[in-house]
Amino acid sequence: MSLVEPQWPAPKSVHTRVSTRLGGVSQAPYDSLNLGNHVGDRTEAVLLNRTIFTKGMPGEPIWLKQTHRTTVSTPNSRDLNRGMSIEADASVTNVPEEVLVIMTADCLPVLFTNSKGTTVGAAHAGWRGLCTGILENTITELLKISDGSTAADFMAWLGPAIGPESFEVGEDVVKSFQDSGPPVPKNAFTEISHKPGKFLADIYMLARARLEACGIKMIFGGEYCTVRDQQQFFSYRRDGETGRFASAIWIEK
């Protein structure tokens, strides 16, 4: 299994595992380490891939049913709905060995930890969720369970997502960001000269602006492009029918 190693100064108690598309058993177009059980791949292949991905983890990850919205799964909400499927686009925990995970294939995965390594989070930020507040909601829930930490005590890592040279959007997306949240960075959207009404969007820049507006100053990652790196990453924008890779985080006991 080939992994991406987040480059960030996370405490030693915090562990991450970010998969690529390499090292699994799925056949094309899900080749090969597809971890998504909702994309049309064979169930047996997905289960075997998840076994490969989770080997050595302290427990089975908390797999989410992601909906491109802004719900955050918390230790309390999971206790109240034990045994039920979790419809959310982010999760947080202060419970050691509770493994948080999100799946992506162009959308932006964001991992969080405080500097003490006592609270972690994982968020799935497609443009809709990013625009409507998934990162802000995740930070709010992190602060609720972090025993006195402030936003400035947290760091964020931006994982593999669609890059700024590949993410074409329409005027509706630009307007959605302009009408919500903090000011949009000047270079977050670049007009495409030969395509009227079309823009290239920088999801990494948009996410950084949101995080900074919440008080998070330590922001790392953001150097990938899932569309361009066909060898390493699944990309829905590039392939349509494809798999999902995962970003996981947990606290060592």
PDB file of C-alpha atoms in Angstrom:
ATOM      1  CA  MET A   1       0.000   0.000   0.000  1.00  0.00           C
ATOM      2  CA  SER A   2       1.356   3.411  -1.017  1.00  0.00           C
ATOM      3  CA  LEU A   3       0.681   6.246   1.417  1.00  0.00           C
ATOM      4  CA  VAL A   4       0.875  10.041   1.459  1.00  0.00           C
ATOM      5  CA  GLU A   5       2.801  11.355   4.465  1.00  0.00           C
ATOM      6  CA  PRO A   6       1.398  14.646   5.771  1.00  0.00           C
ATOM      7  CA  GLN A   7       4.186  17.183   6.241  1.00  0.00           C
ATOM      8  CA  TRP A   8       3.128  19.007   9.406  1.00  0.00           C
ATOM      9  CA  PRO A   9       4.467  19.296  12.966  1.00  0.00           C
ATOM     10  CA  ALA A  10       1.754  17.176  14.576  1.00  0.00           C
ATOM     11  CA  PRO A  11       2.476  15.858  18.082  1.00  0.00           C
ATOM     12  CA  LYS A  12       3.877  12.327  18.339  1.00  0.00           C
ATOM     13  CA  SER A  13       0.626  11.125  19.878  1.00  0.00           C
ATOM     14  CA  VAL A  14      -1.246  11.929  16.648  1.00  0.00           C
ATOM     15  CA  HIS A  15      -1.173   9.365  13.844  1.00  0.00           C
ATOM     16  CA  THR A  16      -2.367   9.742  10.268  1.00  0.00           C
ATOM     17  CA  ARG A  17      -2.827   7.433   7.314  1.00  0.00           C
ATOM     18  CA  VAL A  18      -3.620   8.830   3.871  1.00  0.00           C
ATOM     19  CA  SER A  19      -4.032   6.269   1.113  1.00  0.00           C
ATOM     20  CA  THR A  20      -3.478   6.553  -2.618  1.00  0.00           C
ATOM     21  CA  ARG A  21      -5.116   4.421  -5.290  1.00  0.00           C
ATOM     22  CA  LEU A  22      -2.198   1.963  -5.165  1.00  0.00           C
ATOM     23  CA  GLY A  23      -1.893  -1.352  -3.355  1.00  0.00           C
ATOM     24  CA  GLY A  24      -5.379  -2.846  -3.456  1.00  0.00           C
ATOM     25  CA  VAL A  25      -7.354  -5.552  -5.249  1.00  0.00           C
ATOM     26  CA  SER A  26     -10.093  -3.687  -7.162  1.00  0.00           C
ATOM     27  CA  GLN A  27     -10.293  -3.958 -10.932  1.00  0.00           C
ATOM     28  CA  ALA A  28     -10.581  -1.031 -13.363  1.00  0.00           C
ATOM     29  CA  PRO A  29     -12.004   1.587 -13.186  1.00  0.00           C
ATOM     30  CA  TYR A  30     -11.645   1.257  -9.397  1.00  0.00           C
ATOM     31  CA  ASP A  31      -8.045   0.066  -9.519  1.00  0.00           C
ATOM     32  CA  SER A  32      -6.773  -0.671  -7.102  1.00  0.00           C
ATOM     33  CA  LEU A  33      -7.140   0.448  -3.467  1.00  0.00           C
ATOM     34  CA  ASN A  34     -10.715   1.737  -3.708  1.00  0.00           C
ATOM     35  CA  LEU A  35     -12.173   2.271  -0.226  1.00  0.00           C
ATOM     36  CA  GLY A  36     -15.595   3.570  -1.310  1.00  0.00           C
ATOM     37  CA  ASN A  37     -18.499   1.139  -0.954  1.00  0.00           C
ATOM     38  CA  HIS A  38     -20.931   3.407  -2.832  1.00  0.00           C
ATOM     39  CA  VAL A  39     -19.269   3.774  -6.234  1.00  0.00           C
ATOM     40  CA  GLY A  40     -20.197   0.504  -7.972  1.00  0.00           C
ATOM     41  CA  ASP A  41     -17.158  -1.576  -7.044  1.00  0.00           C
ATOM     42  CA  ARG A  42     -17.524  -5.180  -5.865  1.00  0.00           C
ATOM     43  CA  THR A  43     -18.307  -5.325  -2.138  1.00  0.00           C
ATOM     44  CA  GLU A  44     -15.762  -8.104  -1.545  1.00  0.00           C
ATOM     45  CA  ALA A  45     -13.000  -6.015  -3.128  1.00  0.00           C
ATOM     46  CA  VAL A  46     -13.868  -2.938  -1.057  1.00  0.00           C
ATOM     47  CA  LEU A  47     -13.914  -4.963   2.171  1.00  0.00           C
ATOM     48  CA  LEU A  48     -10.515  -6.478   1.373  1.00  0.00           C
ATOM     49  CA  ASN A  49      -9.145  -3.026   0.502  1.00  0.00           C
ATOM     50  CA  ARG A  50     -10.416  -1.667   3.816  1.00  0.00           C
ATOM     51  CA  THR A  51      -8.709  -4.546   5.609  1.00  0.00           C
ATOM     52  CA  ILE A  52      -5.452  -3.581   3.868  1.00  0.00           C
ATOM     53  CA  PHE A  53      -5.922   0.103   4.736  1.00  0.00           C
ATOM     54  CA  THR A  54      -6.808  -0.445   8.400  1.00  0.00           C
ATOM     55  CA  LYS A  55      -4.121  -3.010   9.226  1.00  0.00           C
ATOM     56  CA  GLY A  56      -2.309  -1.891  12.378  1.00  0.00           C
ATOM     57  CA  MET A  57      -4.897   0.727  13.287  1.00  0.00           C
ATOM     58  CA  PRO A  58      -6.153   0.629  16.898  1.00  0.00           C
ATOM     59  CA  GLY A  59      -9.730  -0.002  15.746  1.00  0.00           C
ATOM     60  CA  GLU A  60     -12.163   0.102  12.840  1.00  0.00           C
ATOM     61  CA  PRO A  61     -12.418   3.660  11.493  1.00  0.00           C
ATOM     62  CA  ILE A  62     -15.621   5.654  11.830  1.00  0.00           C
ATOM     63  CA  TRP A  63     -16.773   5.516   8.213  1.00  0.00           C
ATOM     64  CA  LEU A  64     -19.127   8.369   7.300  1.00  0.00           C
ATOM     65  CA  LYS A  65     -21.930   8.605   4.763  1.00  0.00           C
ATOM     66  CA  GLN A  66     -20.768  11.874   3.214  1.00  0.00           C
ATOM     67  CA  THR A  67     -23.419  14.200   1.777  1.00  0.00           C
ATOM     68  CA  HIS A  68     -21.554  17.425   0.808  1.00  0.00           C
ATOM     69  CA  ARG A  69     -23.209  19.236   3.715  1.00  0.00           C
ATOM     70  CA  THR A  70     -21.944  20.646   7.013  1.00  0.00           C
ATOM     71  CA  THR A  71     -22.830  18.095   9.711  1.00  0.00           C
ATOM     72  CA  VAL A  72     -20.001  17.123  12.076  1.00  0.00           C
ATOM     73  CA  SER A  73     -19.984  13.797  13.919  1.00  0.00           C
ATOM     74  CA  THR A  74     -18.896  14.143  17.579  1.00  0.00           C
ATOM     75  CA  PRO A  75     -18.247  11.631  20.385  1.00  0.00           C
ATOM     76  CA  ASN A  76     -21.562  12.662  21.941  1.00  0.00           C
ATOM     77  CA  SER A  77     -23.591  12.329  18.740  1.00  0.00           C
ATOM     78  CA  ARG A  78     -22.047   8.922  18.085  1.00  0.00           C
ATOM     79  CA  ASP A  79     -22.976   7.758  21.593  1.00  0.00           C
ATOM     80  CA  LEU A  80     -26.564   8.888  21.093  1.00  0.00           C
ATOM     81  CA  ASN A  81     -26.865   7.122  17.729  1.00  0.00           C
ATOM     82  CA  ARG A  82     -24.763   4.038  18.374  1.00  0.00           C
ATOM     83  CA  GLY A  83     -25.128   1.368  15.711  1.00  0.00           C
ATOM     84  CA  MET A  84     -26.632   3.729  13.141  1.00  0.00           C
ATOM     85  CA  SER A  85     -25.007   4.882   9.919  1.00  0.00           C
ATOM     86  CA  ILE A  86     -23.372   8.303  10.375  1.00  0.00           C
ATOM     87  CA  GLU A  87     -24.449  10.928   7.850  1.00  0.00           C
ATOM     88  CA  ALA A  88     -21.825  13.648   8.167  1.00  0.00           C
ATOM     89  CA  ASP A  89     -18.968  15.310   6.313  1.00  0.00           C
ATOM     90  CA  ALA A  90     -16.578  15.677   9.222  1.00  0.00           C
ATOM     91  CA  SER A  91     -15.830  14.054  12.546  1.00  0.00           C
ATOM     92  CA  VAL A  92     -13.952  15.085  15.688  1.00  0.00           C
ATOM     93  CA  THR A  93     -12.735  13.251  18.770  1.00  0.00           C
ATOM     94  CA  ASN A  94     -10.777  13.562  22.004  1.00  0.00           C
ATOM     95  CA  VAL A  95     -11.014   9.809  22.599  1.00  0.00           C
ATOM     96  CA  PRO A  96      -7.696   7.968  22.177  1.00  0.00           C
ATOM     97  CA  GLU A  97      -7.672   5.235  19.518  1.00  0.00           C
ATOM     98  CA  GLU A  98     -10.915   6.405  17.921  1.00  0.00           C
ATOM     99  CA  VAL A  99     -10.024   6.510  14.217  1.00  0.00           C
ATOM    100  CA  LEU A 100     -11.611   9.272  12.124  1.00  0.00           C
ATOM    101  CA  VAL A 101     -11.690   8.892   8.355  1.00  0.00           C
ATOM    102  CA  ILE A 102     -13.061  10.643   5.289  1.00  0.00           C
ATOM    103  CA  MET A 103     -13.025   9.591   1.641  1.00  0.00           C
ATOM    104  CA  THR A 104     -12.336  11.791  -1.362  1.00  0.00           C
ATOM    105  CA  ALA A 105     -11.600  11.793  -5.097  1.00  0.00           C
ATOM    106  CA  ASP A 106     -11.100  15.540  -5.883  1.00  0.00           C
ATOM    107  CA  CYS A 107     -12.798  17.105  -2.843  1.00  0.00           C
ATOM    108  CA  LEU A 108     -10.447  18.464  -0.199  1.00  0.00           C
ATOM    109  CA  PRO A 109      -9.601  16.349   2.863  1.00  0.00           C
ATOM    110  CA  VAL A 110      -8.595  18.454   5.887  1.00  0.00           C
ATOM    111  CA  LEU A 111      -7.039  16.947   9.021  1.00  0.00           C
ATOM    112  CA  PHE A 112      -6.828  18.818  12.329  1.00  0.00           C
ATOM    113  CA  THR A 113      -4.992  18.462  15.619  1.00  0.00           C
ATOM    114  CA  ASN A 114      -4.285  20.744  18.545  1.00  0.00           C
ATOM    115  CA  SER A 115      -0.676  21.263  19.591  1.00  0.00           C
ATOM    116  CA  LYS A 116      -1.161  19.038  22.659  1.00  0.00           C
ATOM    117  CA  GLY A 117      -2.350  16.138  20.521  1.00  0.00           C
ATOM    118  CA  THR A 118      -5.467  15.668  22.648  1.00  0.00           C
ATOM    119  CA  THR A 119      -8.096  16.552  20.038  1.00  0.00           C
ATOM    120  CA  VAL A 120      -8.247  15.692  16.322  1.00  0.00           C
ATOM    121  CA  GLY A 121     -10.638  16.095  13.424  1.00  0.00           C
ATOM    122  CA  ALA A 122     -11.149  15.195   9.772  1.00  0.00           C
ATOM    123  CA  ALA A 123     -13.297  17.107   7.279  1.00  0.00           C
ATOM    124  CA  HIS A 124     -14.501  16.464   3.722  1.00  0.00           C
ATOM    125  CA  ALA A 125     -14.564  19.816   1.938  1.00  0.00           C
ATOM    126  CA  GLY A 126     -15.994  19.795  -1.546  1.00  0.00           C
ATOM    127  CA  TRP A 127     -16.814  23.253  -2.846  1.00  0.00           C
ATOM    128  CA  ARG A 128     -20.406  23.089  -1.545  1.00  0.00           C
ATOM    129  CA  GLY A 129     -19.421  22.057   1.953  1.00  0.00           C
ATOM    130  CA  LEU A 130     -16.524  24.501   1.981  1.00  0.00           C
ATOM    131  CA  CYS A 131     -18.799  27.339   0.903  1.00  0.00           C
ATOM    132  CA  THR A 132     -21.548  26.544   3.427  1.00  0.00           C
ATOM    133  CA  GLY A 133     -19.336  26.081   6.469  1.00  0.00           C
ATOM    134  CA  ILE A 134     -18.000  22.544   6.951  1.00  0.00           C
ATOM    135  CA  LEU A 135     -14.594  23.806   8.121  1.00  0.00           C
ATOM    136  CA  GLU A 136     -16.100  26.404  10.459  1.00  0.00           C
ATOM    137  CA  ASN A 137     -18.448  23.784  11.946  1.00  0.00           C
ATOM    138  CA  THR A 138     -15.578  21.333  12.414  1.00  0.00           C
ATOM    139  CA  ILE A 139     -13.501  23.941  14.256  1.00  0.00           C
ATOM    140  CA  THR A 140     -16.493  24.823  16.458  1.00  0.00           C
ATOM    141  CA  GLU A 141     -16.898  21.180  17.471  1.00  0.00           C
ATOM    142  CA  LEU A 142     -13.144  20.738  17.999  1.00  0.00           C
ATOM    143  CA  LEU A 143     -13.107  23.670  20.409  1.00  0.00           C
ATOM    144  CA  LYS A 144     -16.054  22.254  22.367  1.00  0.00           C
ATOM    145  CA  ILE A 145     -14.130  19.073  23.210  1.00  0.00           C
ATOM    146  CA  SER A 146     -10.576  20.409  23.463  1.00  0.00           C
ATOM    147  CA  ASP A 147     -10.369  21.396  27.131  1.00  0.00           C
ATOM    148  CA  GLY A 148      -9.411  25.047  26.866  1.00  0.00           C
ATOM    149  CA  SER A 149      -7.622  25.087  23.511  1.00  0.00           C
ATOM    150  CA  THR A 150      -8.214  28.072  21.250  1.00  0.00           C
ATOM    151  CA  ALA A 151      -8.337  28.021  17.457  1.00  0.00           C
ATOM    152  CA  ALA A 152      -4.728  29.273  17.420  1.00  0.00           C
ATOM    153  CA  ASP A 153      -3.694  26.065  19.224  1.00  0.00           C
ATOM    154  CA  PHE A 154      -4.860  23.988  16.247  1.00  0.00           C
ATOM    155  CA  MET A 155      -3.111  23.140  13.010  1.00  0.00           C
ATOM    156  CA  ALA A 156      -4.636  21.912   9.757  1.00  0.00           C
ATOM    157  CA  TRP A 157      -3.261  19.808   6.915  1.00  0.00           C
ATOM    158  CA  LEU A 158      -4.772  20.095   3.440  1.00  0.00           C
ATOM    159  CA  GLY A 159      -4.631  16.726   1.714  1.00  0.00           C
ATOM    160  CA  PRO A 160      -4.746  15.699  -1.967  1.00  0.00           C
ATOM    161  CA  ALA A 161      -7.508  17.500  -3.895  1.00  0.00           C
ATOM    162  CA  ILE A 162      -8.236  18.914  -7.325  1.00  0.00           C
ATOM    163  CA  GLY A 163      -5.551  21.475  -8.134  1.00  0.00           C
ATOM    164  CA  PRO A 164      -5.975  25.125  -9.168  1.00  0.00           C
ATOM    165  CA  GLU A 165      -5.147  24.404 -12.814  1.00  0.00           C
ATOM    166  CA  SER A 166      -7.812  21.694 -13.109  1.00  0.00           C
ATOM    167  CA  PHE A 167     -10.824  22.928 -11.139  1.00  0.00           C
ATOM    168  CA  GLU A 168     -13.084  24.615 -13.702  1.00  0.00           C
ATOM    169  CA  VAL A 169     -16.250  26.173 -12.284  1.00  0.00           C
ATOM    170  CA  GLY A 170     -19.050  28.466 -13.402  1.00  0.00           C
ATOM    171  CA  GLU A 171     -20.173  31.895 -12.243  1.00  0.00           C
ATOM    172  CA  ASP A 172     -22.620  30.245  -9.818  1.00  0.00           C
ATOM    173  CA  VAL A 173     -19.754  28.860  -7.752  1.00  0.00           C
ATOM    174  CA  VAL A 174     -17.925  32.197  -7.711  1.00  0.00           C
ATOM    175  CA  LYS A 175     -21.101  33.985  -6.594  1.00  0.00           C
ATOM    176  CA  SER A 176     -21.795  31.385  -3.898  1.00  0.00           C
ATOM    177  CA  PHE A 177     -18.415  32.090  -2.309  1.00  0.00           C
ATOM    178  CA  GLN A 178     -18.758  35.845  -2.709  1.00  0.00           C
ATOM    179  CA  ASP A 179     -22.127  35.746  -0.932  1.00  0.00           C
ATOM    180  CA  SER A 180     -20.974  33.652   2.023  1.00  0.00           C
ATOM    181  CA  GLY A 181     -18.294  33.621   4.678  1.00  0.00           C
ATOM    182  CA  PRO A 182     -15.105  35.690   4.750  1.00  0.00           C
ATOM    183  CA  PRO A 183     -13.850  37.792   1.815  1.00  0.00           C
ATOM    184  CA  VAL A 184     -12.763  35.666  -1.146  1.00  0.00           C
ATOM    185  CA  PRO A 185      -8.999  35.907  -1.823  1.00  0.00           C
ATOM    186  CA  LYS A 186      -8.234  37.913  -4.932  1.00  0.00           C
ATOM    187  CA  ASN A 187      -6.631  35.032  -6.850  1.00  0.00           C
ATOM    188  CA  ALA A 188      -8.985  32.252  -5.732  1.00  0.00           C
ATOM    189  CA  PHE A 189     -10.850  32.423  -9.050  1.00  0.00           C
ATOM    190  CA  THR A 190      -9.159  33.083 -12.399  1.00  0.00           C
ATOM    191  CA  GLU A 191     -11.199  33.810 -15.509  1.00  0.00           C
ATOM    192  CA  ILE A 192     -10.638  31.425 -18.424  1.00  0.00           C
ATOM    193  CA  SER A 193     -10.147  33.768 -21.374  1.00  0.00           C
ATOM    194  CA  HIS A 194     -11.477  31.442 -24.071  1.00  0.00           C
ATOM    195  CA  LYS A 195     -14.451  30.250 -21.986  1.00  0.00           C
ATOM    196  CA  PRO A 196     -16.809  33.100 -21.046  1.00  0.00           C
ATOM    197  CA  GLY A 197     -18.416  32.572 -17.646  1.00  0.00           C
ATOM    198  CA  LYS A 198     -15.879  29.908 -16.642  1.00  0.00           C
ATOM    199  CA  PHE A 199     -13.183  30.189 -13.986  1.00  0.00           C
ATOM    200  CA  LEU A 200     -10.353  28.138 -12.490  1.00  0.00           C
ATOM    201  CA  ALA A 201     -10.873  27.789  -8.741  1.00  0.00           C
ATOM    202  CA  ASP A 202      -8.149  27.293  -6.130  1.00  0.00           C
ATOM    203  CA  ILE A 203      -9.805  25.143  -3.464  1.00  0.00           C
ATOM    204  CA  TYR A 204      -6.642  25.215  -1.350  1.00  0.00           C
ATOM    205  CA  MET A 205      -6.629  29.022  -1.269  1.00  0.00           C
ATOM    206  CA  LEU A 206     -10.337  29.132  -0.471  1.00  0.00           C
ATOM    207  CA  ALA A 207      -9.854  26.672   2.399  1.00  0.00           C
ATOM    208  CA  ARG A 208      -6.886  28.586   3.814  1.00  0.00           C
ATOM    209  CA  ALA A 209      -8.933  31.783   3.852  1.00  0.00           C
ATOM    210  CA  ARG A 210     -11.718  30.044   5.773  1.00  0.00           C
ATOM    211  CA  LEU A 211      -9.323  28.497   8.276  1.00  0.00           C
ATOM    212  CA  GLU A 212      -7.475  31.771   8.835  1.00  0.00           C
ATOM    213  CA  ALA A 213     -10.772  33.603   9.372  1.00  0.00           C
ATOM    214  CA  CYS A 214     -11.485  31.100  12.181  1.00  0.00           C
ATOM    215  CA  GLY A 215      -8.147  31.839  13.844  1.00  0.00           C
ATOM    216  CA  ILE A 216      -6.104  28.889  12.598  1.00  0.00           C
ATOM    217  CA  LYS A 217      -2.652  30.100  11.579  1.00  0.00           C
ATOM    218  CA  MET A 218      -0.751  26.813  11.236  1.00  0.00           C
ATOM    219  CA  ILE A 219      -1.876  25.474   7.855  1.00  0.00           C
ATOM    220  CA  PHE A 220       0.107  22.909   5.886  1.00  0.00           C
ATOM    221  CA  GLY A 221      -0.197  20.835   2.708  1.00  0.00           C
ATOM    222  CA  GLY A 222      -2.068  21.830  -0.420  1.00  0.00           C
ATOM    223  CA  GLU A 223       0.501  20.865  -3.053  1.00  0.00           C
ATOM    224  CA  TYR A 224      -1.341  18.065  -4.862  1.00  0.00           C
ATOM    225  CA  CYS A 225      -3.660  17.700  -7.841  1.00  0.00           C
ATOM    226  CA  THR A 226      -5.798  14.583  -7.947  1.00  0.00           C
ATOM    227  CA  VAL A 227      -6.815  15.249 -11.551  1.00  0.00           C
ATOM    228  CA  ARG A 228      -3.282  15.536 -12.906  1.00  0.00           C
ATOM    229  CA  ASP A 229      -1.726  12.754 -10.848  1.00  0.00           C
ATOM    230  CA  GLN A 230      -3.555   9.815 -12.391  1.00  0.00           C
ATOM    231  CA  GLN A 231      -1.009   7.295 -11.133  1.00  0.00           C
ATOM    232  CA  GLN A 232      -1.517   8.099  -7.446  1.00  0.00           C
ATOM    233  CA  PHE A 233      -5.061   9.390  -7.055  1.00  0.00           C
ATOM    234  CA  PHE A 234      -8.647   8.713  -7.973  1.00  0.00           C
ATOM    235  CA  SER A 235     -10.384  11.682  -9.599  1.00  0.00           C
ATOM    236  CA  TYR A 236     -14.113  11.948 -10.195  1.00  0.00           C
ATOM    237  CA  ARG A 237     -13.625  15.060 -12.346  1.00  0.00           C
ATOM    238  CA  ARG A 238     -11.148  13.214 -14.583  1.00  0.00           C
ATOM    239  CA  ASP A 239     -12.722   9.750 -14.795  1.00  0.00           C
ATOM    240  CA  GLY A 240     -16.362   9.929 -13.687  1.00  0.00           C
ATOM    241  CA  GLU A 241     -16.572   6.281 -12.636  1.00  0.00           C
ATOM    242  CA  THR A 242     -13.758   5.817 -10.138  1.00  0.00           C
ATOM    243  CA  GLY A 243     -12.792   4.852  -6.599  1.00  0.00           C
ATOM    244  CA  ARG A 244     -12.137   6.785  -3.405  1.00  0.00           C
ATOM    245  CA  PHE A 245      -9.019   7.150  -1.275  1.00  0.00           C
ATOM    246  CA  ALA A 246      -9.068   7.921   2.440  1.00  0.00           C
ATOM    247  CA  SER A 247      -7.515  10.240   5.006  1.00  0.00           C
ATOM    248  CA  ALA A 248      -7.488   8.977   8.596  1.00  0.00           C
ATOM    249  CA  ILE A 249      -6.335  10.423  11.929  1.00  0.00           C
ATOM    250  CA  TRP A 250      -6.299   9.190  15.525  1.00  0.00           C
ATOM    251  CA  ILE A 251      -4.738   9.776  18.937  1.00  0.00           C
ATOM    252  CA  GLU A 252      -2.408   7.176  20.358  1.00  0.00           C
ATOM    253  CA  LYS A 253      -3.407   5.811  23.774  1.00  0.00           C
TER     254      LYS A 253
END
